[in-house]
C-alpha cells in the first residue's frame, strides 16, 4: 500500500470508530486506516481483532493532544483525510468529572486542527485538493427541544446544556474557525444517538441489555419521557463516508435516523425483545426489572434531527428502522457475552457503583 493512500482515524477503538473502520474495509474503500487512539476505558482494540493483521491497518497508541505524534503521523503517512472521532463521550461522566472532556474534546481538537493546518499548508496538487478534515460531532450541541418544536437543523443556534455538549460545541466552533480563518478543508457532522454492536455498556441501550441479562435493575432516569432520535451505527458510518466523499467544505451536515422514542419506550422495547429471544430466562418478563431512579442533573428533554440536507444534497439515507436495528443489536449482544464480560472490568464496576448507588430509587416498573 502506498504511503499516500491512508486516512487517519482518531478514536477508532471506540464504539463508532471501530464500527467505522470495520465497515470501511467491509465496503472495500480504497485507502488504508491509521487509527490513533489513547485506549482510554472506552477504547477496545479487540473490537478490531478481525482486521488487525491487515497491511493497510495500523493502530497507533497515542493522545490527540500530543503535537509531536500527530505531526509525525501526518508527515510519515500523508493521509488523504482525518476522520476525528476521539472524544470523551458520556454525559454522566462529564457531570462528575468535566476536566477530561475539556482536555480531549477541546484541546485535542485544537491540536489536531493546528497539526492538520501545518500539514495542509505544505501539500500541493492532487494531495492538497483531496485533503479533508471531518469532525464527528453530536446533536447535543443544539441543546434541548420542547415536545412540539421542529427538529434541529444545521442553523439551529447552539445551546449546549451538559459539560459534554459544551465541550463538543466548543470543538465545533474551533473547526468552523479553522475553515474560515485558515482555509482548512473541514466538514462537520452532527449526529443523533447511535446504537449497535461494540457500544460500551455505560450508555442506555447496552447498559439495559447487559443488566437485563444478569437480572439487575434497569435504571430509567426521572420519568423516562425524555426523547432521543436513534440511529443505527452503520447508518452513521455510511453517512460519514458519504460526507467524506462528496460533502462541501465548510458545511455542517446533521445525521439522524428519524426514530424519536422516549427512553421508557426504548427500555420496554428491549425487554420485549429479550423476552422473545431468551426463552426460558429466569428474569422474564424483563420489564419487571425496570426502576425509575433519580434524574440526571440538567437532563435534556428531547433531541430530534432534521436530516433533509444530507438526504437531499448527498443522497444519503438511513437503511435500518429502529425495529430492525434494535433487534440486530440485541442479537449481537446475545451472541457476544464474552465481549460484555471483557469490558465489564473493575473500573467499569466502579463507575456503575458510583453512578447508580447514590441515585435515589423513585419507583418500580408499573408504579408510575
Ligand atoms: P467512545 O467513547 O465509544 O470512544 C471514544 C474513543 O476515543 C475511545 O476509543 C477512546 O480510547 C478514544 N480517546 C479518548 N480520548 C482520547 C485521546 N485523548 N486521544 C486519542 N484517543 C482518545 O465514543 P463514541 O460513542 O464512539 O463517539 C465517537 C464520536 O462520535 C465522539 O466524538 C462523539 O462525540 C460522537 N458522537 C457520538 C454519538 C453516540 O451516540 N455515541 C452520537 C453523536 C456523536
Ligand atoms: P445515554 O446513552 O447516556 O446518551 P445521551 O445522554 O448522550 O443521550 O443516555 C440516553 C438517554 O437515556 C438519556 O436521556 C439518559 C437516559 N438514561 C437512563 O434513563 N438511564 C441510564 O442508566 C442511562 C445511562 C441513560
Tab-separated table of C-alpha atoms and ligand atoms in Angstrom:
chain	number	residue	atom	x	y	z
A	1	UNK	CA	0.000	0.000	0.000
A	2	UNK	CA	1.448	3.391	-0.980
A	3	UNK	CA	2.039	5.679	1.989
A	4	UNK	CA	-0.103	8.384	0.418
A	5	UNK	CA	-3.132	6.153	0.448
A	6	UNK	CA	-4.250	6.347	4.056
A	7	UNK	CA	-6.854	8.021	6.182
A	8	UNK	CA	-6.135	8.951	9.786
A	9	UNK	CA	-8.979	7.981	12.119
A	10	UNK	CA	-8.872	9.229	15.711
A	11	UNK	CA	-10.661	7.261	18.430
A	12	UNK	CA	-11.053	4.254	16.142
A	13	UNK	CA	-11.068	1.774	19.036
A	14	UNK	CA	-14.255	3.274	20.481
A	15	UNK	CA	-17.840	2.393	19.632
A	16	UNK	CA	-18.472	4.386	16.443
A	17	UNK	CA	-14.825	4.499	15.365
A	18	UNK	CA	-14.417	0.721	15.411
A	19	UNK	CA	-17.694	0.226	13.526
A	20	UNK	CA	-16.479	2.834	11.029
A	21	UNK	CA	-13.162	1.058	10.452
A	22	UNK	CA	-14.739	-2.415	10.161
A	23	UNK	CA	-17.275	-1.018	7.716
A	24	UNK	CA	-14.583	0.866	5.794
A	25	UNK	CA	-12.831	-2.391	4.985
A	26	UNK	CA	-16.048	-4.412	4.571
A	27	UNK	CA	-17.219	-1.956	1.904
A	28	UNK	CA	-13.846	-2.038	0.099
A	29	UNK	CA	-12.821	1.603	0.499
A	30	UNK	CA	-9.632	2.438	-1.408
A	31	UNK	CA	-7.385	3.605	1.462
A	32	UNK	CA	-5.702	2.131	4.491
A	33	UNK	CA	-6.607	3.207	8.019
A	34	UNK	CA	-4.260	4.608	10.596
A	35	UNK	CA	-6.061	4.525	13.946
A	36	UNK	CA	-4.760	6.977	16.575
A	37	UNK	CA	-6.304	6.032	19.902
A	38	UNK	CA	-5.281	6.553	23.519
A	39	UNK	CA	-7.202	3.416	24.572
A	40	UNK	CA	-8.998	5.029	27.477
A	41	UNK	CA	-11.599	2.940	29.321
A	42	UNK	CA	-13.828	3.404	26.208
A	43	UNK	CA	-11.265	2.150	23.689
A	44	UNK	CA	-11.049	-1.555	22.978
A	45	UNK	CA	-8.610	-2.825	20.325
A	46	UNK	CA	-10.293	-6.249	20.472
A	47	UNK	CA	-13.211	-4.666	18.543
A	48	UNK	CA	-10.821	-4.618	15.581
A	49	UNK	CA	-9.351	-8.111	16.029
A	50	UNK	CA	-10.788	-9.268	12.704
A	51	UNK	CA	-8.749	-6.699	10.729
A	52	UNK	CA	-5.717	-6.184	12.952
A	53	UNK	CA	-3.379	-8.226	10.740
A	54	UNK	CA	-4.111	-6.337	7.533
A	55	UNK	CA	-1.176	-4.446	5.979
A	56	UNK	CA	-3.426	-1.470	5.383
A	57	UNK	CA	-4.495	-1.108	9.052
A	58	UNK	CA	-2.333	0.266	11.866
A	59	UNK	CA	-3.226	1.081	15.461
A	60	UNK	CA	-1.096	3.834	16.978
A	61	UNK	CA	-1.365	4.202	20.744
A	62	UNK	CA	-1.308	7.942	21.368
A	63	UNK	CA	-3.071	11.073	22.517
A	64	UNK	CA	-4.728	13.513	20.103
A	65	UNK	CA	-3.382	16.285	22.372
A	66	UNK	CA	0.204	15.256	21.550
A	67	UNK	CA	1.531	17.581	18.859
A	68	UNK	CA	4.640	15.501	18.110
A	69	UNK	CA	2.762	12.264	17.487
A	70	UNK	CA	0.124	13.860	15.264
A	71	UNK	CA	2.733	15.822	13.298
A	72	UNK	CA	4.827	12.713	12.789
A	73	UNK	CA	1.872	10.600	11.632
A	74	UNK	CA	0.800	13.238	9.129
A	75	UNK	CA	4.347	13.577	7.789
A	76	UNK	CA	5.010	9.828	7.603
A	77	UNK	CA	1.697	8.650	6.157
A	78	UNK	CA	0.405	11.740	4.300
A	79	UNK	CA	-3.255	10.720	4.826
A	80	UNK	CA	-5.985	11.940	2.450
A	81	UNK	CA	-8.234	12.721	5.364
A	82	UNK	CA	-8.534	12.934	9.115
A	83	UNK	CA	-11.784	11.482	10.471
A	84	UNK	CA	-11.979	12.719	14.030
A	85	UNK	CA	-13.994	10.565	16.438
A	86	UNK	CA	-11.774	10.654	19.533
A	87	UNK	CA	-13.606	12.175	22.463
A	88	UNK	CA	-14.807	11.717	25.978
A	89	UNK	CA	-18.400	10.884	25.112
A	90	UNK	CA	-20.538	10.060	28.161
A	91	UNK	CA	-22.759	12.830	29.567
A	92	UNK	CA	-22.987	11.330	33.077
A	93	UNK	CA	-19.188	11.143	33.347
A	94	UNK	CA	-18.939	14.755	32.154
A	95	UNK	CA	-21.142	15.811	35.052
A	96	UNK	CA	-18.939	14.053	37.598
A	97	UNK	CA	-15.587	14.966	36.013
A	98	UNK	CA	-15.657	17.604	33.258
A	99	UNK	CA	-11.855	18.141	33.123
A	100	UNK	CA	-11.119	15.211	30.807
A	101	UNK	CA	-13.862	16.431	28.460
A	102	UNK	CA	-12.362	19.887	28.159
A	103	UNK	CA	-8.933	18.422	27.588
A	104	UNK	CA	-9.712	15.763	24.975
A	105	UNK	CA	-12.678	17.348	23.223
A	106	UNK	CA	-11.441	20.955	23.101
A	107	UNK	CA	-7.659	20.863	23.478
A	108	UNK	CA	-7.402	17.616	21.494
A	109	UNK	CA	-9.451	19.017	18.608
A	110	UNK	CA	-7.389	22.213	18.693
A	111	UNK	CA	-4.179	20.195	18.487
A	112	UNK	CA	-5.460	18.143	15.538
A	113	UNK	CA	-6.545	21.318	13.761
A	114	UNK	CA	-3.196	23.049	14.153
A	115	UNK	CA	-1.309	19.937	13.009
A	116	UNK	CA	-3.702	19.467	10.088
A	117	UNK	CA	-3.238	23.095	9.090
A	118	UNK	CA	0.575	22.830	9.117
A	119	UNK	CA	0.309	19.647	7.075
A	120	UNK	CA	-2.228	21.059	4.605
A	121	UNK	CA	-0.120	24.172	4.041
A	122	UNK	CA	2.693	22.153	2.552
A	123	UNK	CA	0.514	19.954	0.315
A	124	UNK	CA	0.287	20.699	-3.408
A	125	UNK	CA	-1.668	19.460	-6.413
A	126	UNK	CA	-3.981	16.439	-6.019
A	127	UNK	CA	-2.889	15.771	-2.464
A	128	UNK	CA	-3.993	19.277	-1.478
A	129	UNK	CA	-7.282	19.100	-3.405
A	130	UNK	CA	-8.165	15.773	-1.851
A	131	UNK	CA	-7.363	16.531	1.794
A	132	UNK	CA	-10.316	16.727	4.229
A	133	UNK	CA	-10.740	17.093	7.983
A	134	UNK	CA	-14.023	15.514	9.039
A	135	UNK	CA	-15.117	16.380	12.556
A	136	UNK	CA	-17.660	13.978	14.042
A	137	UNK	CA	-19.963	15.770	16.437
A	138	UNK	CA	-23.304	15.432	18.162
A	139	UNK	CA	-26.824	16.870	18.102
A	140	UNK	CA	-26.367	17.684	21.809
A	141	UNK	CA	-24.645	20.958	20.828
A	142	UNK	CA	-28.104	22.311	19.936
A	143	UNK	CA	-29.494	21.857	23.460
A	144	UNK	CA	-32.982	20.598	24.185
A	145	UNK	CA	-36.340	20.724	22.353
A	146	UNK	CA	-39.876	21.125	23.670
A	147	UNK	CA	-42.302	18.370	22.567
A	148	UNK	CA	-43.719	20.339	19.630
A	149	UNK	CA	-40.566	22.188	18.479
A	150	UNK	CA	-39.213	21.446	15.000
A	151	UNK	CA	-36.194	19.133	14.828
A	152	UNK	CA	-32.633	20.525	14.925
A	153	UNK	CA	-31.434	21.768	11.542
A	154	UNK	CA	-27.942	22.935	10.629
A	155	UNK	CA	-28.721	26.560	11.506
A	156	UNK	CA	-30.289	25.870	14.892
A	157	UNK	CA	-28.366	28.046	17.378
A	158	UNK	CA	-26.009	26.202	19.708
A	159	UNK	CA	-27.288	25.915	23.292
A	160	UNK	CA	-25.312	23.084	24.942
A	161	UNK	CA	-26.520	22.081	28.411
A	162	UNK	CA	-24.060	19.469	29.716
A	163	UNK	CA	-20.288	19.714	30.089
A	164	UNK	CA	-20.028	17.068	27.339
A	165	UNK	CA	-22.248	19.055	24.967
A	166	UNK	CA	-20.417	22.309	25.790
A	167	UNK	CA	-17.054	20.705	25.049
A	168	UNK	CA	-18.300	19.319	21.722
A	169	UNK	CA	-19.877	22.684	20.824
A	170	UNK	CA	-16.526	24.339	21.554
A	171	UNK	CA	-14.756	21.881	19.282
A	172	UNK	CA	-17.295	22.520	16.502
A	173	UNK	CA	-16.619	26.256	16.808
A	174	UNK	CA	-12.880	25.665	16.567
A	175	UNK	CA	-13.339	23.636	13.387
A	176	UNK	CA	-15.520	26.351	11.889
A	177	UNK	CA	-12.882	28.979	12.736
A	178	UNK	CA	-10.103	26.923	11.134
A	179	UNK	CA	-12.126	26.775	7.897
A	180	UNK	CA	-12.891	30.483	7.844
A	181	UNK	CA	-9.591	31.851	9.089
A	182	UNK	CA	-7.057	29.405	7.695
A	183	UNK	CA	-8.908	27.774	4.804
A	184	UNK	CA	-8.617	24.272	6.276
A	185	UNK	CA	-10.907	21.989	4.190
A	186	UNK	CA	-13.010	20.751	7.106
A	187	UNK	CA	-16.578	19.493	7.350
A	188	UNK	CA	-18.675	18.825	10.479
A	189	UNK	CA	-21.323	16.158	11.042
A	190	UNK	CA	-23.756	16.423	13.966
A	191	UNK	CA	-25.385	13.095	14.669
A	192	UNK	CA	-28.133	11.868	16.974
A	193	UNK	CA	-27.815	8.970	19.464
A	194	UNK	CA	-26.160	5.896	17.948
A	195	UNK	CA	-26.686	2.284	18.962
A	196	UNK	CA	-25.385	-1.069	17.737
A	197	UNK	CA	-22.533	-3.558	18.283
A	198	UNK	CA	-19.477	-2.665	20.413
A	199	UNK	CA	-21.168	0.138	22.385
A	200	UNK	CA	-19.726	0.398	25.867
A	201	UNK	CA	-22.345	-0.617	28.470
A	202	UNK	CA	-22.404	2.747	30.209
A	203	UNK	CA	-24.793	4.075	27.513
A	204	UNK	CA	-28.514	3.398	27.754
A	205	UNK	CA	-29.087	0.561	25.269
A	206	UNK	CA	-26.103	-1.716	26.060
A	207	UNK	CA	-26.486	-0.977	29.792
A	208	UNK	CA	-30.085	-2.147	29.739
A	209	UNK	CA	-29.242	-5.288	27.732
A	210	UNK	CA	-26.323	-6.144	29.983
A	211	UNK	CA	-28.240	-5.550	33.227
A	212	UNK	CA	-31.320	-7.422	31.999
A	213	UNK	CA	-29.260	-10.487	31.099
A	214	UNK	CA	-27.928	-10.563	34.653
A	215	UNK	CA	-31.284	-9.863	36.287
A	216	UNK	CA	-30.022	-6.488	37.537
A	217	UNK	CA	-32.278	-3.411	37.889
A	218	UNK	CA	-32.878	-1.411	34.703
A	219	UNK	CA	-32.375	2.245	35.733
A	220	UNK	CA	-34.618	4.785	33.986
A	221	UNK	CA	-33.769	8.385	34.838
A	222	UNK	CA	-36.641	10.583	36.091
A	223	UNK	CA	-39.973	9.869	34.395
A	224	UNK	CA	-38.377	8.168	31.355
A	225	UNK	CA	-40.197	10.519	28.987
A	226	UNK	CA	-37.032	12.135	27.591
A	227	UNK	CA	-36.836	11.618	23.852
A	228	UNK	CA	-33.807	10.661	21.756
A	229	UNK	CA	-33.626	10.193	17.963
A	230	UNK	CA	-31.894	6.835	17.447
A	231	UNK	CA	-29.585	5.945	14.559
A	232	UNK	CA	-28.107	2.500	13.924
A	233	UNK	CA	-24.331	2.877	13.954
A	234	UNK	CA	-23.624	1.517	10.457
A	235	UNK	CA	-26.012	4.141	9.055
A	236	UNK	CA	-23.867	6.761	10.786
A	237	UNK	CA	-20.758	5.172	9.239
A	238	UNK	CA	-22.248	5.351	5.743
A	239	UNK	CA	-23.192	9.000	6.347
A	240	UNK	CA	-19.595	9.808	7.292
A	241	UNK	CA	-18.249	8.058	4.188
A	242	UNK	CA	-20.755	9.985	2.077
A	243	UNK	CA	-19.757	13.329	3.578
A	244	UNK	CA	-16.089	12.480	3.181
A	245	UNK	CA	-16.594	11.658	-0.492
A	246	UNK	CA	-18.914	14.463	-1.520
A	247	UNK	CA	-19.684	16.884	1.334
A	248	UNK	CA	-18.984	20.549	0.735
A	249	UNK	CA	-16.062	22.125	2.583
A	250	UNK	CA	-17.083	24.358	5.474
A	251	UNK	CA	-20.559	22.821	5.706
A	252	UNK	CA	-22.284	21.086	8.560
A	253	UNK	CA	-24.487	18.037	7.957
A	254	UNK	CA	-26.996	16.782	10.507
A	255	UNK	CA	-27.323	12.995	10.601
A	256	UNK	CA	-30.295	11.202	12.147
A	257	UNK	CA	-32.496	8.178	11.717
A	258	UNK	CA	-35.911	9.770	12.202
A	259	UNK	CA	-36.560	7.465	15.164
A	260	UNK	CA	-37.761	9.559	18.088
A	261	UNK	CA	-38.513	7.372	21.091
A	262	UNK	CA	-38.912	8.021	24.807
A	263	UNK	CA	-36.317	6.329	26.987
A	264	UNK	CA	-39.030	4.298	28.701
A	265	UNK	CA	-40.311	3.085	25.318
A	266	UNK	CA	-36.753	2.060	24.353
A	267	UNK	CA	-36.291	0.135	27.599
A	268	UNK	CA	-39.687	-1.562	27.227
A	269	UNK	CA	-38.834	-2.471	23.638
A	270	UNK	CA	-35.569	-4.029	24.777
A	271	UNK	CA	-37.350	-6.004	27.481
A	272	UNK	CA	-39.865	-7.350	24.969
A	273	UNK	CA	-37.070	-8.351	22.570
A	274	UNK	CA	-35.174	-10.100	25.369
A	275	UNK	CA	-38.358	-11.934	26.409
A	276	UNK	CA	-38.725	-13.136	22.829
A	277	UNK	CA	-35.068	-14.013	22.205
A	278	UNK	CA	-34.153	-15.529	25.602
A	279	UNK	CA	-36.914	-18.063	26.025
A	280	UNK	CA	-36.952	-19.584	29.488
A	281	UNK	CA	-34.892	-16.774	31.033
A	282	UNK	CA	-35.313	-16.703	34.836
A	283	UNK	CA	-35.675	-12.911	34.584
A	284	UNK	CA	-38.699	-12.948	32.306
A	285	UNK	CA	-40.674	-10.716	31.964
A	286	UNK	CA	-37.633	-8.436	31.870
A	287	UNK	CA	-39.820	-5.337	32.287
A	288	UNK	CA	-40.241	-6.303	35.972
A	289	UNK	CA	-36.609	-5.142	36.417
A	290	UNK	CA	-37.357	-1.527	35.393
A	291	UNK	CA	-36.648	1.007	38.171
A	292	UNK	CA	-37.228	4.746	37.977
A	293	UNK	CA	-34.235	6.447	39.581
A	294	UNK	CA	-33.163	9.973	40.357
A	295	UNK	CA	-32.810	12.055	37.209
A	296	UNK	CA	-29.591	13.289	35.595
A	297	UNK	CA	-28.943	16.949	36.514
A	298	UNK	CA	-29.750	19.274	33.597
A	299	UNK	CA	-31.202	16.347	31.643
A	300	UNK	CA	-32.136	17.417	28.086
A	301	UNK	CA	-35.764	16.566	27.433
A	302	UNK	CA	-35.787	15.950	23.700
A	303	UNK	CA	-33.415	15.662	20.733
A	304	UNK	CA	-34.603	15.314	17.137
A	305	UNK	CA	-32.646	15.680	13.924
A	306	UNK	CA	-33.780	17.199	10.659
A	307	UNK	CA	-31.592	15.268	8.192
A	308	UNK	CA	-33.038	16.729	4.990
A	309	UNK	CA	-29.792	18.462	3.995
A	310	UNK	CA	-27.648	15.311	3.829
A	311	UNK	CA	-30.556	13.385	2.306
A	312	UNK	CA	-31.277	15.841	-0.496
A	313	UNK	CA	-27.780	17.167	-1.180
A	314	UNK	CA	-25.723	13.984	-0.772
A	315	UNK	CA	-28.468	11.349	-1.290
A	316	UNK	CA	-27.708	9.595	1.985
A	317	UNK	CA	-30.486	7.643	3.677
A	318	UNK	CA	-30.593	5.558	6.854
A	319	UNK	CA	-31.304	1.952	5.951
A	320	UNK	CA	-32.250	0.465	9.336
A	321	UNK	CA	-35.553	1.138	11.046
A	322	UNK	CA	-35.473	1.300	14.830
A	323	UNK	CA	-37.131	-2.127	14.954
A	324	UNK	CA	-34.591	-3.860	12.681
A	325	UNK	CA	-31.628	-2.041	14.256
A	326	UNK	CA	-32.685	-2.815	17.827
A	327	UNK	CA	-33.245	-6.492	17.047
A	328	UNK	CA	-29.792	-6.732	15.395
A	329	UNK	CA	-28.260	-5.009	18.397
A	330	UNK	CA	-29.837	-7.348	20.950
A	331	UNK	CA	-28.849	-10.352	18.834
A	332	UNK	CA	-25.247	-9.097	18.681
A	333	UNK	CA	-25.007	-8.717	22.480
A	334	UNK	CA	-26.585	-12.155	22.986
A	335	UNK	CA	-24.032	-13.662	20.592
A	336	UNK	CA	-21.096	-11.893	22.255
A	337	UNK	CA	-21.320	-12.434	26.039
A	338	UNK	CA	-17.504	-12.543	26.187
A	339	UNK	CA	-17.296	-9.033	24.806
A	340	UNK	CA	-19.587	-7.685	27.549
A	341	UNK	CA	-17.585	-9.581	30.160
A	342	UNK	CA	-14.255	-8.301	28.833
A	343	UNK	CA	-15.299	-4.656	29.103
A	344	UNK	CA	-17.073	-5.053	32.452
A	345	UNK	CA	-13.831	-4.858	34.410
A	346	UNK	CA	-13.155	-3.484	37.871
A	347	UNK	CA	-13.096	0.087	36.546
A	348	UNK	CA	-16.489	-0.426	34.924
A	349	UNK	CA	-17.951	-1.846	38.140
A	350	UNK	CA	-16.578	1.148	39.989
A	351	UNK	CA	-18.374	3.516	37.570
A	352	UNK	CA	-21.654	1.594	37.888
A	353	UNK	CA	-21.372	1.729	41.676
A	354	UNK	CA	-20.603	5.422	41.786
A	355	UNK	CA	-23.228	6.466	39.218
A	356	UNK	CA	-26.118	4.348	40.442
A	357	UNK	CA	-25.587	3.609	44.136
A	358	UNK	CA	-26.173	7.261	45.056
A	359	UNK	CA	-29.219	7.754	42.803
A	360	UNK	CA	-32.389	7.631	44.874
A	361	UNK	CA	-34.716	4.877	43.735
A	362	UNK	CA	-38.052	6.515	42.839
A	363	UNK	CA	-40.347	3.676	41.765
A	364	UNK	CA	-40.723	0.189	40.365
A	365	UNK	CA	-41.952	-0.636	36.876
A	366	UNK	CA	-45.701	-0.089	36.568
A	367	UNK	CA	-45.805	2.178	39.630
A	368	UNK	CA	-45.990	5.391	37.515
B	1	LIG	P1	-16.452	6.269	22.643
B	1	LIG	O1	-16.403	6.902	23.987
B	1	LIG	O2	-17.033	4.910	22.495
B	1	LIG	O3	-14.963	6.194	22.030
B	1	LIG	C1	-14.060	7.243	22.130
B	1	LIG	C2	-12.704	6.740	21.649
B	1	LIG	O4	-11.769	7.844	21.724
B	1	LIG	C3	-12.120	5.623	22.513
B	1	LIG	O5	-11.551	4.625	21.689
B	1	LIG	C4	-11.025	6.320	23.331
B	1	LIG	O6	-9.959	5.462	23.694
B	1	LIG	C5	-10.581	7.402	22.362
B	1	LIG	N1	-9.959	8.558	23.021
B	1	LIG	C6	-10.426	9.236	24.109
B	1	LIG	N2	-9.583	10.232	24.433
B	1	LIG	C7	-8.564	10.190	23.532
B	1	LIG	C8	-7.389	10.963	23.330
B	1	LIG	N3	-7.086	11.993	24.151
B	1	LIG	N4	-6.563	10.656	22.313
B	1	LIG	C9	-6.854	9.601	21.481
B	1	LIG	N5	-7.956	8.837	21.628
B	1	LIG	C10	-8.800	9.119	22.640
B	1	LIG	O7	-17.202	7.322	21.714
B	1	LIG	P2	-18.225	7.064	20.522
B	1	LIG	O8	-19.566	6.828	21.081
B	1	LIG	O9	-17.625	6.081	19.602
B	1	LIG	O10	-18.240	8.515	19.855
B	1	LIG	C11	-17.301	8.850	18.834
B	1	LIG	C12	-17.541	10.292	18.416
B	1	LIG	O11	-18.875	10.441	17.932
B	1	LIG	C13	-17.384	11.292	19.557
B	1	LIG	O12	-16.730	12.431	19.056
B	1	LIG	C14	-18.812	11.622	19.951
B	1	LIG	O13	-18.903	12.934	20.463
B	1	LIG	C15	-19.528	11.492	18.623
B	1	LIG	N6	-20.948	11.115	18.704
B	1	LIG	C16	-21.324	10.016	19.418
B	1	LIG	C17	-22.688	9.665	19.454
B	1	LIG	C18	-23.140	8.429	20.192
B	1	LIG	O14	-24.353	8.198	20.292
B	1	LIG	N7	-22.253	7.594	20.701
B	1	LIG	C19	-23.631	10.438	18.772
B	1	LIG	C20	-23.187	11.551	18.048
B	1	LIG	C21	-21.851	11.877	18.011
B	2	LIG	P1	-27.014	7.972	27.022
B	2	LIG	O1	-26.978	6.631	26.380
B	2	LIG	O2	-26.109	8.258	28.168
B	2	LIG	O3	-26.830	9.041	25.847
B	2	LIG	P2	-27.032	10.669	25.871
B	2	LIG	O4	-27.046	11.147	27.264
B	2	LIG	O5	-25.834	11.126	25.113
B	2	LIG	O6	-28.328	10.906	25.140
B	2	LIG	O7	-28.489	8.232	27.510
B	2	LIG	C1	-29.585	8.150	26.608
B	2	LIG	C2	-30.829	8.548	27.370
B	2	LIG	O8	-31.097	7.542	28.355
B	2	LIG	C3	-30.657	9.848	28.133
B	2	LIG	O9	-31.886	10.582	28.083
B	2	LIG	C4	-30.373	9.414	29.552
B	2	LIG	C5	-31.124	8.106	29.676
B	2	LIG	N1	-30.521	7.102	30.590
B	2	LIG	C6	-31.313	6.486	31.546
B	2	LIG	O10	-32.534	6.758	31.664
B	2	LIG	N2	-30.729	5.570	32.361
B	2	LIG	C7	-29.413	5.259	32.290
B	2	LIG	O11	-28.923	4.425	33.108
B	2	LIG	C8	-28.617	5.882	31.284
B	2	LIG	C9	-27.143	5.569	31.147
B	2	LIG	C10	-29.208	6.798	30.444
